[in-house]
Coordinates of N, CA, C and O in Angstrom, one line a residue:
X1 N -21.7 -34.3 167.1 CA -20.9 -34.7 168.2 C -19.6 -33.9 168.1 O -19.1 -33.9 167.0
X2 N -18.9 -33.2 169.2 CA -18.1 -32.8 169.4 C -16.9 -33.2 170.4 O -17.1 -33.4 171.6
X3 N -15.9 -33.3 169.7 CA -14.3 -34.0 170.8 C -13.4 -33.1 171.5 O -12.8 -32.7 170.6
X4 N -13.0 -32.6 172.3 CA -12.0 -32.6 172.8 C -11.3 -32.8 172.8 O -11.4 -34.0 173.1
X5 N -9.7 -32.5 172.6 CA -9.2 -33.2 173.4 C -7.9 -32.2 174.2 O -7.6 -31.0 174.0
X6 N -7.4 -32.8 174.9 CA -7.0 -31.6 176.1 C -4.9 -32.5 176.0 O -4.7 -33.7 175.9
X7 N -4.0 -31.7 176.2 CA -2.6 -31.6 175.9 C -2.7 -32.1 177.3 O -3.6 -31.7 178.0
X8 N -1.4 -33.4 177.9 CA -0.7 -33.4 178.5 C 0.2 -33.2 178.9 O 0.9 -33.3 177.8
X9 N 1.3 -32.9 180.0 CA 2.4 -33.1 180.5 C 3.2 -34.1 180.8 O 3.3 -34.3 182.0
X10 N 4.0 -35.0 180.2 CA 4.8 -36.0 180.3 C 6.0 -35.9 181.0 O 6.8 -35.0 180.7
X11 N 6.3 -36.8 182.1 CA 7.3 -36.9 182.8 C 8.4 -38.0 182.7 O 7.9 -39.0 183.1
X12 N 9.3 -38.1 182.4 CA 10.4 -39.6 182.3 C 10.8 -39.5 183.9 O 11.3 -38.6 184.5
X13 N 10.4 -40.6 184.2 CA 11.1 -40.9 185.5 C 11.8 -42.5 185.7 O 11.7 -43.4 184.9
X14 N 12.4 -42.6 186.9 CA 13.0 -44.0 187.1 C 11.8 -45.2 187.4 O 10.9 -44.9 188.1
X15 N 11.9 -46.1 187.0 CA 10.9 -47.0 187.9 C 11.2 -48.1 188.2 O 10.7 -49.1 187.7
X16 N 12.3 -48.2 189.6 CA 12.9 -49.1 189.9 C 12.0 -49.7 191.1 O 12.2 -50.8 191.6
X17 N 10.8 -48.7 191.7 CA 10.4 -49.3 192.6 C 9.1 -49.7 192.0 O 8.5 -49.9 193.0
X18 N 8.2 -50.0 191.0 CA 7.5 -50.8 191.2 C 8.3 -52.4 190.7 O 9.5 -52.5 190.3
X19 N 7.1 -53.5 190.9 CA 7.2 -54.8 191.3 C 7.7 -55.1 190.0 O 8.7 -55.9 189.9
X20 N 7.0 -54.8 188.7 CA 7.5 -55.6 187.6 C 8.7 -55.2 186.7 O 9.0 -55.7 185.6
X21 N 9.1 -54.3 187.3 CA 10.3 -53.4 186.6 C 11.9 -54.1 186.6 O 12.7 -54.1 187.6
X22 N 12.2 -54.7 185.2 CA 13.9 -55.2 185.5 C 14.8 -54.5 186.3 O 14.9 -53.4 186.6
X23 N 15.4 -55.4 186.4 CA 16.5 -55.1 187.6 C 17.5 -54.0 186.9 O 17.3 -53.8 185.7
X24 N 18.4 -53.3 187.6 CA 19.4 -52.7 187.4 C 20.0 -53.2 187.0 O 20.5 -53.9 187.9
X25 N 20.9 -53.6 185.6 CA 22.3 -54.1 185.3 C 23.5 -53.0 184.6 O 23.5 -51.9 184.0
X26 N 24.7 -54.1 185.1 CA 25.8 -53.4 185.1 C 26.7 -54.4 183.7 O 27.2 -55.6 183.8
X27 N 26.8 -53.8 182.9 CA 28.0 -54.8 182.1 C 29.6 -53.6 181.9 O 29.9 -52.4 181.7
X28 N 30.0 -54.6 182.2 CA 31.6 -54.3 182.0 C 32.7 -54.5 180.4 O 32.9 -55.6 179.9
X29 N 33.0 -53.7 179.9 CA 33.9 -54.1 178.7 C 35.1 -53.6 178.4 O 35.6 -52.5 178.6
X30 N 35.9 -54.8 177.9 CA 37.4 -54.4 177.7 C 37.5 -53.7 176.5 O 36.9 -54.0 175.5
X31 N 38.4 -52.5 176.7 CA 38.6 -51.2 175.7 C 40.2 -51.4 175.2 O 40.7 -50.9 174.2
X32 N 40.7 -52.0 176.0 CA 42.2 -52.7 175.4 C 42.9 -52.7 173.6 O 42.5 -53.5 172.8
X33 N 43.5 -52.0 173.5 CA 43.7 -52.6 171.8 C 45.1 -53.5 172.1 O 46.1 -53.2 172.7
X34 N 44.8 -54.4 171.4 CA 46.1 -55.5 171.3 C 46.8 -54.7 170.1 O 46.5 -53.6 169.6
X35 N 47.8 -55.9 170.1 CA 49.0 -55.8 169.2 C 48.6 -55.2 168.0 O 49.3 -54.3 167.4
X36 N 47.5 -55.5 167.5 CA 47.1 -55.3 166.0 C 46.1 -53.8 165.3 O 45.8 -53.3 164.2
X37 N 45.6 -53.4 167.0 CA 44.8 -52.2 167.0 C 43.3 -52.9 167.3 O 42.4 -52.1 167.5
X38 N 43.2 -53.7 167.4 CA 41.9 -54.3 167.6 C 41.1 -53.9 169.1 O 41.8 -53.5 170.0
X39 N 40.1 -54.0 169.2 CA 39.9 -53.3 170.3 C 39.8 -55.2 171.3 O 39.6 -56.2 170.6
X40 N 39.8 -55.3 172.5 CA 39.6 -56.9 173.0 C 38.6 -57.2 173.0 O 38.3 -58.3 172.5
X41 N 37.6 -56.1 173.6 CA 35.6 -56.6 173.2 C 35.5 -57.5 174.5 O 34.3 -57.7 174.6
X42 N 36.0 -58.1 175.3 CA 35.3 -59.2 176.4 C 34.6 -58.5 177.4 O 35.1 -57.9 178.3
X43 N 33.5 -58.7 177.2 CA 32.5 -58.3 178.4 C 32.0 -59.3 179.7 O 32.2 -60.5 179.9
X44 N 31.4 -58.6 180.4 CA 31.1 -59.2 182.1 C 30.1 -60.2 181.7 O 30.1 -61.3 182.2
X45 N 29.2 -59.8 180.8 CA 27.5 -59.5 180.6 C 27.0 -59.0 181.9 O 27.6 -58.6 183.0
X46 N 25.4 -59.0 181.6 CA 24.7 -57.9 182.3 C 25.0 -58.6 184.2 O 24.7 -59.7 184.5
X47 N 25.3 -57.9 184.8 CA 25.1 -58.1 186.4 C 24.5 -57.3 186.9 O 24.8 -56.1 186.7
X48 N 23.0 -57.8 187.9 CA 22.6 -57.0 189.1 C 23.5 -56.6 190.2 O 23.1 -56.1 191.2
X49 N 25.0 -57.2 189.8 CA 25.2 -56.7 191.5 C 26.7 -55.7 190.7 O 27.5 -56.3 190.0
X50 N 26.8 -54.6 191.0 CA 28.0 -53.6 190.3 C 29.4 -54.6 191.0 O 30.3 -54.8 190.2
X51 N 29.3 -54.9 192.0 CA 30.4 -55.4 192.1 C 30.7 -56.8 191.8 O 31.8 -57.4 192.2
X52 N 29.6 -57.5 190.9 CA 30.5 -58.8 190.5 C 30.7 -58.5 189.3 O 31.5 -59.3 188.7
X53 N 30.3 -57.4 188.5 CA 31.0 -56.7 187.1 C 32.1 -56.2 187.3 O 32.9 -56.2 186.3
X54 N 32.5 -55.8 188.3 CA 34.0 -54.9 188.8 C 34.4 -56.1 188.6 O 34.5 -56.4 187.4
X55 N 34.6 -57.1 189.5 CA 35.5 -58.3 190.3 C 35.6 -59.0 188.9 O 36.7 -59.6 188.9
X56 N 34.7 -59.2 187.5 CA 35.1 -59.3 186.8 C 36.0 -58.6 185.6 O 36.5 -59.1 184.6
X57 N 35.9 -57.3 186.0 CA 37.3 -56.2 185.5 C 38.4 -57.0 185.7 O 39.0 -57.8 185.0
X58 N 38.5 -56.8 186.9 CA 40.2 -57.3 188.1 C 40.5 -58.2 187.6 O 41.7 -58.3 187.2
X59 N 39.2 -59.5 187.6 CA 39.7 -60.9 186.9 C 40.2 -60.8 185.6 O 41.5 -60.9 185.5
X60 N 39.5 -60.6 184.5 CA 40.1 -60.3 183.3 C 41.4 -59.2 183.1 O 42.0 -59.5 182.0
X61 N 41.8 -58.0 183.8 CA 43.0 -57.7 184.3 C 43.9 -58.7 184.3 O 44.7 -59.0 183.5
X62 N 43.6 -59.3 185.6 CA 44.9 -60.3 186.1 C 45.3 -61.3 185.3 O 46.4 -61.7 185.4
X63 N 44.4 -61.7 184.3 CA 44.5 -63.0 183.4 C 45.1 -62.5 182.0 O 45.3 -63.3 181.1
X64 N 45.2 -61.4 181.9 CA 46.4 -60.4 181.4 C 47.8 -60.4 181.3 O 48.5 -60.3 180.3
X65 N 48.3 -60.6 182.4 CA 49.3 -59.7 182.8 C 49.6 -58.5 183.0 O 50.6 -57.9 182.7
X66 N 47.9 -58.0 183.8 CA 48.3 -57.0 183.7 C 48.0 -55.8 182.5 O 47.6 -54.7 182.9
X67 N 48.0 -55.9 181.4 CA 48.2 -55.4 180.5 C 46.7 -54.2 179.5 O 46.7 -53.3 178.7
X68 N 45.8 -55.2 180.4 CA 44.2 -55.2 179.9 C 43.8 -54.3 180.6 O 43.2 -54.7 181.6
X69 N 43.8 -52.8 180.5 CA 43.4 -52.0 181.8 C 42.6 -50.7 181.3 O 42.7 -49.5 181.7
X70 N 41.6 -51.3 180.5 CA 41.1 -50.0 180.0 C 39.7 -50.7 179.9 O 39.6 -51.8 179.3
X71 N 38.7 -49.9 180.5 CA 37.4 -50.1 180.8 C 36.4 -49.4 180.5 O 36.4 -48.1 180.5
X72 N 35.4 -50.0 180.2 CA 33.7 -48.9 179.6 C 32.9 -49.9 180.5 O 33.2 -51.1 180.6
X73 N 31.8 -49.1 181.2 CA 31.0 -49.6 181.7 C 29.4 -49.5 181.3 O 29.2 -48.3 181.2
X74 N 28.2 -50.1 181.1 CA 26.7 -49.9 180.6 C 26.6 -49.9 181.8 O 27.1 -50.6 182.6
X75 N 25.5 -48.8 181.9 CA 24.5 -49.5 183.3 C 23.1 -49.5 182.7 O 22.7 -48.4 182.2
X76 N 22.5 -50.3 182.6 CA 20.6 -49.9 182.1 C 20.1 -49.9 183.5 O 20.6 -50.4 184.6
X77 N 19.0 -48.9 183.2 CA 18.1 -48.0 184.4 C 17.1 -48.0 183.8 O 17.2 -47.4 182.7
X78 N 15.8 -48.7 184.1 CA 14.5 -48.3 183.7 C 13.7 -47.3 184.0 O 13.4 -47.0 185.2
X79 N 13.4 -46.7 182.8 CA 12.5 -45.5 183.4 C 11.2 -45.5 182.8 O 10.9 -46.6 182.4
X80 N 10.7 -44.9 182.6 CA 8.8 -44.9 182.1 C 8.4 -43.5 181.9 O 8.7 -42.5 182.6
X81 N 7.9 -43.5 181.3 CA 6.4 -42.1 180.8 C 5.6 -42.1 182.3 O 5.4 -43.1 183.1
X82 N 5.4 -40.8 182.4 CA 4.2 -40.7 183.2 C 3.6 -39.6 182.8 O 4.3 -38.8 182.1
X83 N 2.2 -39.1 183.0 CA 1.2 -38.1 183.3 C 1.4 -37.6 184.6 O 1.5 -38.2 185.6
X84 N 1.7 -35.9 184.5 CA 1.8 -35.2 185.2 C 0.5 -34.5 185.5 O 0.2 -34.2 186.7
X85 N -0.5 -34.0 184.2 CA -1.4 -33.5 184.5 C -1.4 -32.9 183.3 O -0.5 -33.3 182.5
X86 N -2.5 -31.6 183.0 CA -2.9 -31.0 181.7 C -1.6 -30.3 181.8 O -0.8 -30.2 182.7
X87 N -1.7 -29.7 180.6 CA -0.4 -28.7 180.2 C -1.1 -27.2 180.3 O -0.5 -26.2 180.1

């Protein structure tokens, strides 16, 4: 008996449109160092919608004084393996 076997081509793509693929999320984090050098660390956690992770920047800004104005943002994006065809 003899095998084969034949090389594929692999593709990474997005896979936001099929049905069972998690949502898009957005987290927000404060980059702030206080008094001590510490960094502040308070995050949004994950939101599907970018702008209730912003509106939670602004909030935690304002409840500052102001002072808390330094930001990193995650976004996770799912993507997937695909078969392109032989190589």
């Amino acid at each position: 008996m003899t095998r084969r076997f034949r090389l594929m081509n692999w593709s990474l793509v997005p896979t936001d449109d099929e049905p069972d693929t998690p949502a898009v999320t957005h987290t927000f984090r404060c980059y702030t160092l206080d008094d001590d050098d510490k960094e502040c660390g308070a995050e949004s956690g994950p939101q599907a919608d970018v702008n209730a992770a912003q509106r939670w920047a602004f909030n935690h800004w304002k409840s500052t004084d102001q002072e808390h104005s330094a930001f990193g943002e995650w976004t996770i994006r799912p993507w997937g393996m695909h078969q392109d065809g032989p190589a």
